């Protein structure tokens, strides 16, 4: 039995009658979070203010100390606790240069709040009509952008670019082995992606039970795009060995180098090989998680240039446009709003060119129809891997309305502007840092340091370096990662240990390490690039000095000071 005056359980909930007191309470609590976060901001640091002592025992201590309070804590106090979580949190200031980790935009956040206020379940349109309506609108908008026929296409909001790759694989398996859902997945089915593809497919192979052994990685060209000639060879090899190619993932914007696979060439190659062997064409998924939003430039009039883009920016965007133009050939693709769509997690859209494909995944094709093709009350998503789904479409819808085509174009153009400025400055001021994705303009620059007397990037590409030589250069770059990592509260750069696989002199293979500059914060402007490069100059000098010291101490790695003619 409860004693004393029991609290009214309604206190924790929004009103049911729209009374102003509850609204003011909610405004106050949200205001507390907004003001509290603002108080932590420092535009000259990557992190919000506050300190966190994250010792090796940090998580252990948390586990031991954390208890559910016996009596609930007043909501203002909860707000204080929430704000403590944000202390020293990375924030998207002008020095946030690390990866595809965007800031959530105001319309993206407001869209989420609208969705949360009714908390509809996107499992069924009757439970979540707002989410379903927004979802269908977003599918229509993005289908047109991708070059799909919106009356034929279909899709749903899902869990990330990875979820889209996984769903594409489920479709691919069902197309080629319709009874796989009953009998299990036959082990003769194979999937293909490039060496530079995201590990999502690798994981999906495991999760579908196909096994990663049945994933064939196709060589990349120096611009990190798939070598389509190698795709043809590998498909033919698999077929000769008794396998069936069912799934091709074309990466339209690799996560590290922003290499863009040529979908048209891939499509033609895949169709030709399939025809030659009398096989059904494999399902082609465009992994456009990173690059999809560049489709906003697909019908930009570069000649008239209504946005007055700088000529090198326009040129860069046109290079991308030429590669993105054929996105609509893919059987399925992804718009990862939580990446360049500027909405909070989780907001990703999986699209299929032909909504019939979704039937293949459905629980019961007769009873659970697919989005946009039946009447209200019949939209029950039996084909999604999730059961309950959030109405993330409302946030997407909100961002699409607020940004518009022009807003997204301007944002992307700014990222490209900043990236090009960075490349110019690096080229002019830090000759020992070589840009190793020079053919992919976009928003990412990978730069790799070379030791004095070491071999050059060009030599690495040509396959004339020993694995020892490449390892030595990788070691130097790893030192750079470490140093930048130590100071990432000042400027936050990314890095990769798998940029380009190259042949070695002894017929082995080696991967190249590189540091990463990622233009992703709207607050990074061209005028900040000068200082960013000056900072890098300092750190690079430091790295070379440390290496010299290591050499003096008799370290096995001999790396001297950089010379400018090593390229
Ligand atoms: C980020 C990324 C993914 C994974 O997307 P999530 O939204 O993180 O699941 C897949 N492919 C590419 C190319 C990516 O950049």
XYZ file of C-alpha atoms and ligand atoms in Angstrom:
582
model
C 0.000 0.000 0.000
C 1.187 3.500 -0.784
C 1.377 5.832 2.135
C 0.982 9.589 2.234
C -0.152 11.498 -0.823
C 0.595 9.483 -3.927
C 1.993 11.551 -6.767
C -0.305 12.034 -9.710
C 1.158 9.823 -12.432
C -0.055 12.289 -15.046
C 2.703 14.682 -14.019
C 5.184 12.913 -16.324
C 3.060 13.140 -19.433
C 2.076 15.802 -21.922
C -1.490 16.999 -21.482
C -4.487 15.370 -23.050
C -6.420 18.607 -23.269
C -3.819 21.097 -24.473
C -3.723 23.051 -21.224
C -1.126 25.831 -21.141
C 0.407 24.791 -17.795
C 1.688 21.506 -19.166
C 2.904 23.206 -22.308
C 4.839 25.726 -20.255
C 6.338 22.965 -18.166
C 7.563 21.222 -21.301
C 8.852 24.464 -22.786
C 10.687 25.111 -19.547
C 12.299 21.663 -19.519
C 13.293 21.891 -23.178
C 14.511 25.435 -22.564
C 16.650 24.147 -19.744
C 18.364 21.666 -22.067
C 18.825 24.268 -24.796
C 20.220 26.902 -22.471
C 22.358 24.361 -20.648
C 23.879 23.138 -23.894
C 24.482 26.673 -25.101
C 26.334 27.423 -21.888
C 28.725 24.577 -22.703
C 29.552 25.778 -26.216
C 32.952 27.089 -27.238
C 33.350 27.761 -30.958
C 37.148 27.530 -30.735
C 37.184 24.021 -29.320
C 35.860 20.770 -30.684
C 34.409 19.731 -27.341
C 31.671 21.191 -25.252
C 32.951 22.570 -21.951
C 33.287 20.476 -18.853
C 35.680 17.727 -17.949
C 35.310 14.004 -17.832
C 37.909 11.846 -16.234
C 37.672 8.759 -18.315
C 40.115 6.442 -16.657
C 40.520 2.813 -17.590
C 37.952 2.075 -14.878
C 35.465 4.658 -16.137
C 32.769 2.262 -17.319
C 33.299 -0.187 -14.473
C 32.820 2.572 -11.955
C 29.653 3.667 -13.720
C 28.254 0.165 -13.627
C 28.866 -0.158 -9.926
C 27.620 3.287 -8.956
C 24.465 3.380 -11.052
C 21.147 2.649 -9.325
C 17.548 3.382 -10.212
C 16.363 5.961 -7.658
C 13.740 4.698 -5.274
C 11.862 7.981 -5.495
C 11.737 9.688 -8.864
C 13.909 12.760 -9.258
C 12.239 16.094 -10.115
C 12.419 16.699 -13.846
C 14.567 19.847 -13.495
C 17.124 17.731 -11.659
C 16.918 15.130 -14.392
C 17.642 17.948 -16.835
C 20.771 18.789 -14.865
C 21.858 15.167 -15.008
C 21.293 15.068 -18.756
C 23.403 18.161 -19.209
C 26.212 16.529 -17.263
C 26.250 13.797 -19.910
C 27.003 16.439 -22.502
C 30.104 17.699 -20.739
C 33.189 17.426 -22.964
C 31.075 16.003 -25.741
C 32.393 16.522 -29.288
C 30.454 19.252 -30.992
C 30.273 20.268 -34.644
C 32.290 23.448 -34.471
C 34.491 24.650 -37.300
C 37.244 22.299 -36.127
C 35.134 19.153 -36.324
C 36.767 17.616 -39.392
C 36.653 13.936 -38.801
C 34.084 11.825 -40.581
C 30.569 11.639 -41.908
C 29.178 12.692 -38.515
C 26.922 15.654 -39.181
C 25.246 18.139 -36.935
C 21.494 17.594 -36.603
C 19.784 20.592 -38.187
C 17.016 22.604 -36.554
C 14.311 21.316 -38.960
C 15.613 17.789 -38.420
C 15.303 18.150 -34.648
C 11.904 19.856 -34.809
C 10.657 17.059 -37.060
C 11.694 14.539 -34.433
C 9.872 16.462 -31.717
C 6.703 16.503 -33.816
C 7.010 12.742 -34.244
C 7.643 12.155 -30.539
C 4.623 14.180 -29.469
C 2.218 11.683 -31.010
C 4.601 8.726 -30.753
C 3.001 6.850 -33.630
C 4.236 3.416 -34.549
C 5.275 3.137 -38.166
C 4.555 -0.573 -38.123
C 1.061 0.127 -39.388
C -0.400 3.297 -40.867
C -3.365 3.117 -38.533
C -1.027 3.283 -35.536
C 1.241 5.886 -37.076
C -0.622 7.783 -39.778
C 1.608 10.873 -39.545
C 4.747 8.802 -40.010
C 3.205 6.803 -42.838
C 2.081 9.940 -44.631
C 5.481 11.569 -44.250
C 7.164 8.345 -45.320
C 5.181 8.151 -48.542
C 5.857 11.830 -49.243
C 9.579 11.355 -48.664
C 9.586 8.243 -50.851
C 7.941 10.283 -53.601
C 10.404 13.158 -53.243
C 13.513 11.023 -53.110
C 12.371 8.624 -55.849
C 12.096 11.555 -58.221
C 15.516 12.795 -57.129
C 17.050 9.382 -57.758
C 15.419 9.002 -61.151
C 12.879 6.385 -60.067
C 9.240 6.368 -61.119
C 7.459 7.206 -57.846
C 4.402 5.200 -58.802
C 6.500 2.109 -59.319
C 9.150 2.542 -56.655
C 8.815 1.740 -53.002
C 10.759 1.896 -49.810
C 10.768 2.529 -46.104
C 12.697 4.297 -43.415
C 15.173 2.025 -41.764
C 18.264 1.645 -39.634
C 21.108 3.133 -41.561
C 22.990 2.599 -44.754
C 23.830 -0.763 -43.320
C 20.160 -1.658 -42.997
C 19.674 -0.720 -46.643
C 22.531 -2.968 -47.756
C 21.107 -5.754 -45.642
C 17.604 -5.314 -47.074
C 19.040 -5.270 -50.599
C 20.748 -8.573 -49.902
C 17.538 -10.092 -48.569
C 15.819 -9.089 -51.812
C 18.714 -10.427 -53.891
C 18.556 -13.798 -52.176
C 14.776 -13.993 -52.557
C 14.961 -13.131 -56.243
C 17.366 -15.966 -56.943
C 16.182 -18.500 -54.434
C 12.493 -17.842 -53.724
C 12.272 -20.794 -51.367
C 15.274 -19.650 -49.309
C 12.886 -18.170 -46.769
C 11.567 -21.657 -46.090
C 14.543 -23.891 -46.704
C 17.343 -21.568 -45.716
C 19.892 -19.827 -47.887
C 21.687 -22.005 -50.442
C 25.436 -21.667 -50.157
C 26.075 -21.206 -53.871
C 24.921 -17.566 -53.856
C 27.582 -14.863 -54.117
C 27.727 -11.123 -53.530
C 30.200 -8.583 -54.891
C 31.440 -5.194 -53.829
C 34.650 -3.249 -54.213
C 37.582 -3.336 -51.844
C 36.695 0.201 -50.822
C 33.095 -0.669 -49.982
C 31.725 -0.230 -46.492
C 31.880 -3.294 -44.200
C 28.074 -3.345 -44.079
C 27.920 -6.003 -46.781
C 30.480 -8.126 -44.985
C 28.279 -8.035 -41.907
C 25.133 -8.714 -43.922
C 26.706 -11.834 -45.416
C 27.224 -13.118 -41.924
C 23.757 -12.102 -40.762
C 21.902 -13.711 -43.663
C 23.809 -16.942 -43.165
C 25.454 -16.758 -46.578
C 28.825 -16.385 -44.967
C 31.515 -13.866 -45.717
C 33.340 -16.471 -47.780
C 30.725 -15.831 -50.458
C 31.561 -12.155 -50.631
C 33.877 -11.296 -53.502
C 35.831 -8.072 -53.187
C 36.521 -6.410 -56.496
C 39.706 -4.474 -57.114
C 39.532 -0.716 -57.050
C 41.058 1.772 -59.438
C 43.277 4.552 -58.083
C 40.182 6.769 -57.733
C 38.746 4.161 -55.293
C 35.997 3.153 -57.716
C 35.282 -0.437 -58.607
C 37.361 -1.893 -61.446
C 34.486 -3.088 -63.636
C 36.731 -5.284 -65.770
C 37.687 -7.149 -62.618
C 33.989 -7.458 -61.721
C 33.346 -9.197 -65.039
C 36.243 -11.577 -64.473
C 35.228 -12.379 -60.915
C 31.598 -12.961 -61.821
C 32.646 -15.326 -64.607
C 35.029 -17.139 -62.284
C 32.329 -17.626 -59.657
C 29.908 -18.936 -62.287
C 32.506 -21.355 -63.677
C 33.033 -22.674 -60.194
C 29.308 -23.358 -59.829
C 28.309 -20.234 -57.932
C 25.478 -17.809 -58.709
C 26.096 -14.053 -58.469
C 23.012 -12.571 -56.808
C 24.005 -9.211 -55.398
C 26.238 -6.380 -56.522
C 26.825 -3.401 -54.270
C 28.004 -0.337 -56.147
C 29.346 2.222 -53.715
C 28.400 5.714 -54.787
C 30.644 7.574 -52.460
C 33.101 5.520 -50.434
C 33.352 6.404 -46.774
C 37.081 7.142 -46.848
C 37.994 8.527 -50.243
C 34.611 9.376 -51.730
C 35.290 7.190 -54.705
C 32.165 6.732 -56.827
C 31.478 3.488 -58.657
C 30.249 3.837 -62.202
C 26.738 2.393 -61.961
C 26.143 2.459 -65.690
C 29.273 0.438 -66.445
C 28.480 -1.938 -63.604
C 24.910 -2.356 -64.784
C 26.011 -3.121 -68.329
C 28.745 -5.510 -67.262
C 26.427 -7.371 -64.912
C 23.745 -7.659 -67.555
C 26.194 -8.888 -70.185
C 27.744 -11.521 -67.987
C 24.332 -12.732 -66.830
C 23.074 -12.961 -70.389
C 26.152 -14.833 -71.524
C 25.541 -17.494 -68.879
C 21.787 -17.436 -69.092
C 21.395 -16.362 -65.494
C 19.013 -13.936 -63.904
C 20.700 -10.557 -63.485
C 21.919 -10.014 -59.913
C 20.231 -7.337 -57.828
C 22.226 -4.119 -57.953
C 22.207 -1.938 -54.854
C 23.721 1.532 -54.944
C 25.261 2.138 -51.560
C 24.601 5.847 -51.688
C 24.657 6.242 -47.898
C 27.455 8.774 -48.133
C 27.064 10.303 -51.564
C 23.348 10.063 -52.311
C 22.569 13.668 -51.515
C 24.866 14.828 -54.288
C 22.011 13.743 -56.574
C 20.658 17.209 -55.784
C 23.118 18.363 -58.418
C 21.939 15.864 -61.027
C 19.793 18.420 -62.787
C 21.716 21.538 -61.864
C 22.297 23.806 -64.829
C 26.053 24.267 -64.636
C 26.069 26.481 -67.715
C 23.669 29.020 -66.230
C 25.056 28.439 -62.709
C 22.160 30.064 -60.835
C 23.918 29.664 -57.465
C 27.013 31.484 -58.755
C 29.255 28.635 -57.713
C 32.991 29.279 -57.940
C 34.366 27.703 -61.064
C 36.488 25.040 -59.322
C 33.554 24.153 -57.058
C 31.268 23.862 -60.051
C 33.846 21.714 -61.787
C 34.121 19.415 -58.774
C 30.360 19.089 -58.510
C 30.094 18.375 -62.197
C 32.648 15.596 -61.877
C 30.466 14.096 -59.150
C 27.301 14.684 -61.164
C 28.655 12.709 -64.101
C 29.122 9.724 -61.799
C 25.847 10.128 -59.880
C 23.715 10.653 -62.975
C 22.977 6.939 -63.355
C 21.884 6.315 -59.770
C 18.411 5.444 -61.069
C 19.743 2.310 -62.779
C 20.244 0.663 -59.406
C 17.519 -1.726 -58.248
C 17.735 -0.272 -54.763
C 19.593 2.480 -52.987
C 19.798 4.461 -49.802
C 19.458 8.065 -48.749
C 21.114 8.216 -45.384
C 19.500 11.339 -43.997
C 21.529 10.949 -40.828
C 24.560 11.647 -42.983
C 24.216 14.453 -45.531
C 20.469 14.863 -44.957
C 21.231 16.749 -41.709
C 18.704 14.931 -39.520
C 19.317 13.177 -36.178
C 19.886 9.422 -35.829
C 18.200 7.145 -36.896
C 16.970 8.499 -40.192
C 17.749 6.440 -43.273
C 15.642 5.731 -46.302
C 15.796 2.488 -48.265
C 14.355 2.773 -51.777
C 13.643 0.133 -54.386
C 13.071 0.892 -58.043
C 10.249 -1.640 -58.181
C 8.014 -1.976 -55.130
C 7.198 -5.526 -56.215
C 10.630 -6.421 -54.839
C 9.378 -5.761 -51.330
C 6.814 -8.506 -51.717
C 9.668 -10.975 -51.777
C 10.462 -10.092 -48.186
C 6.948 -9.994 -46.906
C 5.663 -12.190 -44.154
C 2.590 -13.095 -46.123
C 2.348 -11.517 -49.529
C -1.439 -11.687 -49.578
C -2.061 -9.937 -46.324
C 0.714 -7.423 -45.890
C 0.913 -5.075 -48.827
C 3.619 -2.563 -49.472
C 3.923 1.113 -49.116
C 2.229 3.530 -51.442
C 0.378 0.955 -53.491
C -2.678 0.221 -51.430
C -5.215 2.160 -49.538
C -5.086 3.526 -46.034
C -5.237 0.845 -43.389
C -3.460 -1.683 -45.559
C 0.030 -0.313 -45.160
C 1.449 -2.830 -42.744
C 5.202 -3.232 -43.042
C 5.621 -6.976 -42.859
C 8.758 -6.783 -44.981
C 10.864 -4.652 -42.653
C 13.254 -6.363 -40.313
C 11.951 -4.166 -37.531
C 8.509 -4.707 -36.061
C 7.825 -1.363 -34.363
C 9.373 1.509 -36.251
C 9.970 5.133 -35.331
C 8.454 7.785 -37.566
C 11.828 9.100 -38.638
C 10.226 10.104 -41.937
C 8.775 13.161 -40.183
C 12.242 14.494 -39.476
C 13.313 13.807 -43.084
C 10.221 15.534 -44.389
C 10.869 18.529 -42.183
C 14.481 18.870 -43.385
C 13.535 18.450 -47.037
C 10.953 21.224 -46.750
C 13.202 23.608 -44.855
C 16.358 23.122 -46.935
C 14.710 22.634 -50.298
C 16.750 21.700 -53.317
C 18.624 24.969 -53.166
C 19.461 24.674 -49.482
C 20.982 21.231 -49.903
C 22.887 22.437 -52.946
C 24.282 25.397 -51.038
C 25.312 23.267 -48.099
C 27.069 20.708 -50.287
C 28.718 23.478 -52.294
C 30.093 24.962 -49.087
C 31.559 21.614 -48.044
C 33.147 21.267 -51.471
C 34.434 24.861 -51.324
C 36.072 24.233 -47.973
C 37.557 20.964 -49.134
C 39.012 22.527 -52.260
C 40.500 25.363 -50.220
C 42.070 22.776 -47.937
C 43.582 20.973 -50.908
C 45.012 24.174 -52.308
C 46.566 25.136 -48.985
C 47.988 21.695 -48.313
C 49.453 21.594 -51.804
C 51.031 25.009 -51.409
C 52.243 24.791 -47.820
C 52.784 21.154 -46.824
C 54.487 19.362 -49.693
C 55.306 16.342 -47.536
C 51.574 15.651 -47.164
C 50.441 14.122 -50.406
C 46.755 14.089 -51.331
C 45.993 10.459 -52.116
C 42.415 10.838 -53.387
C 43.106 13.665 -55.863
C 40.515 12.477 -58.391
C 37.598 12.571 -55.931
C 36.835 16.225 -55.272
C 33.813 16.008 -52.940
C 34.066 16.700 -49.254
C 36.924 14.452 -48.155
C 40.667 14.833 -48.515
C 42.986 11.998 -47.618
C 46.601 13.010 -47.128
C 49.557 10.752 -46.543
C 52.972 11.662 -45.191
C 56.082 10.331 -46.887
C 59.475 9.860 -45.268
C 62.616 11.352 -46.698
C 64.174 9.079 -49.210
C 61.033 6.973 -49.102
C 59.080 5.939 -52.131
C 56.374 8.159 -53.574
C 52.618 7.722 -53.862
C 53.008 7.198 -57.583
C 55.507 4.413 -56.989
C 53.204 2.824 -54.443
C 50.392 2.861 -56.998
C 52.615 1.348 -59.657
C 53.321 -1.698 -57.501
C 57.070 -1.157 -57.415
C 57.401 -0.744 -53.627
C 58.233 -3.505 -51.178
C 55.818 -4.233 -48.357
C 58.594 -3.139 -45.992
C 58.746 0.284 -47.640
C 54.999 0.721 -47.472
C 54.942 -0.406 -43.862
C 57.568 2.189 -43.020
C 55.486 4.954 -44.557
C 52.387 3.599 -42.827
C 54.253 3.748 -39.507
C 55.017 7.387 -40.067
C 51.341 8.034 -40.800
C 50.240 6.110 -37.768
C 52.394 8.406 -35.646
C 50.494 11.260 -37.229
C 47.150 9.638 -36.328
C 48.330 9.301 -32.742
C 49.457 12.870 -32.469
C 46.303 14.275 -34.022
C 44.295 11.958 -31.796
C 45.983 13.293 -28.658
C 44.895 16.793 -29.574
C 41.518 16.051 -31.032
C 39.830 18.334 -28.536
C 41.528 21.165 -30.446
C 40.891 19.950 -33.993
C 39.282 16.628 -34.758
C 40.656 14.893 -37.862
C 39.894 11.413 -39.121
C 42.158 8.724 -40.480
C 41.976 5.432 -42.308
C 44.070 2.315 -42.375
C 42.520 1.015 -45.530
C 42.864 3.556 -48.263
C 43.674 1.705 -51.498
C 45.122 -1.751 -51.676
C 48.235 -1.708 -53.851
C 50.416 -4.447 -55.226
C 53.855 -4.818 -53.760
C 57.040 -5.624 -55.621
C 56.991 -9.200 -54.320
C 53.445 -9.699 -55.655
C 51.834 -9.272 -52.285
C 49.389 -6.571 -51.304
C 49.503 -3.678 -48.904
C 47.034 -1.025 -47.817
C 47.904 2.632 -47.512
C 47.244 4.635 -44.342
C 46.147 8.226 -44.636
C 44.863 11.071 -42.489
C 41.469 12.446 -43.286
C 40.052 15.935 -43.559
C 36.280 15.855 -43.718
C 34.281 18.986 -44.469
C 31.096 18.217 -42.555
C 30.393 21.079 -40.152
C 28.387 23.977 -41.546
C 30.548 26.155 -39.297
C 33.773 25.354 -41.141
C 34.167 28.177 -43.628
C 36.809 28.775 -46.267
C 38.348 31.506 -44.114
C 39.180 28.932 -41.405
C 41.235 26.725 -43.669
C 44.367 28.809 -43.305
C 44.498 28.215 -39.574
C 43.629 24.539 -39.905
C 46.543 24.025 -42.266
C 48.879 25.989 -40.002
C 47.916 23.660 -37.171
C 48.632 20.639 -39.344
C 52.001 22.085 -40.321
C 52.974 22.237 -36.656
C 51.830 18.710 -35.966
C 53.544 17.323 -39.030
C 56.832 18.964 -38.054
C 56.399 17.355 -34.658
C 55.819 13.922 -36.170
C 58.948 14.124 -38.289
C 60.977 15.306 -35.295
C 59.761 12.369 -33.214
C 60.733 10.018 -35.955
C 64.206 11.471 -36.130
C 64.504 10.972 -32.386
C 63.378 7.393 -32.689
C 66.044 6.857 -35.328
C 68.722 8.428 -33.116
C 67.778 6.074 -30.319
C 68.481 3.197 -32.607
C 64.923 2.519 -33.611
C 64.618 0.261 -36.598
C 62.559 2.725 -38.540
C 64.683 5.291 -40.272
C 62.773 8.316 -41.267
C 64.406 11.634 -41.833
C 63.073 15.106 -42.164
C 60.786 15.643 -45.038
C 61.957 16.954 -48.301
C 59.696 18.649 -50.687
C 60.686 16.723 -53.782
C 59.671 13.289 -52.593
C 56.555 13.124 -54.685
C 28.100 5.198 -43.408
C 28.055 4.262 -44.505
C 27.340 3.075 -44.404
C 26.638 2.685 -43.132
O 25.603 3.567 -42.894
P 24.937 3.668 -41.446
O 23.919 4.727 -41.626
O 26.016 4.038 -40.496
O 24.361 2.346 -41.144
C 27.300 2.251 -45.490
N 27.939 2.568 -46.634
C 28.639 3.710 -46.777
C 29.323 4.010 -48.069
C 28.722 4.601 -45.713
O 29.432 5.728 -45.840
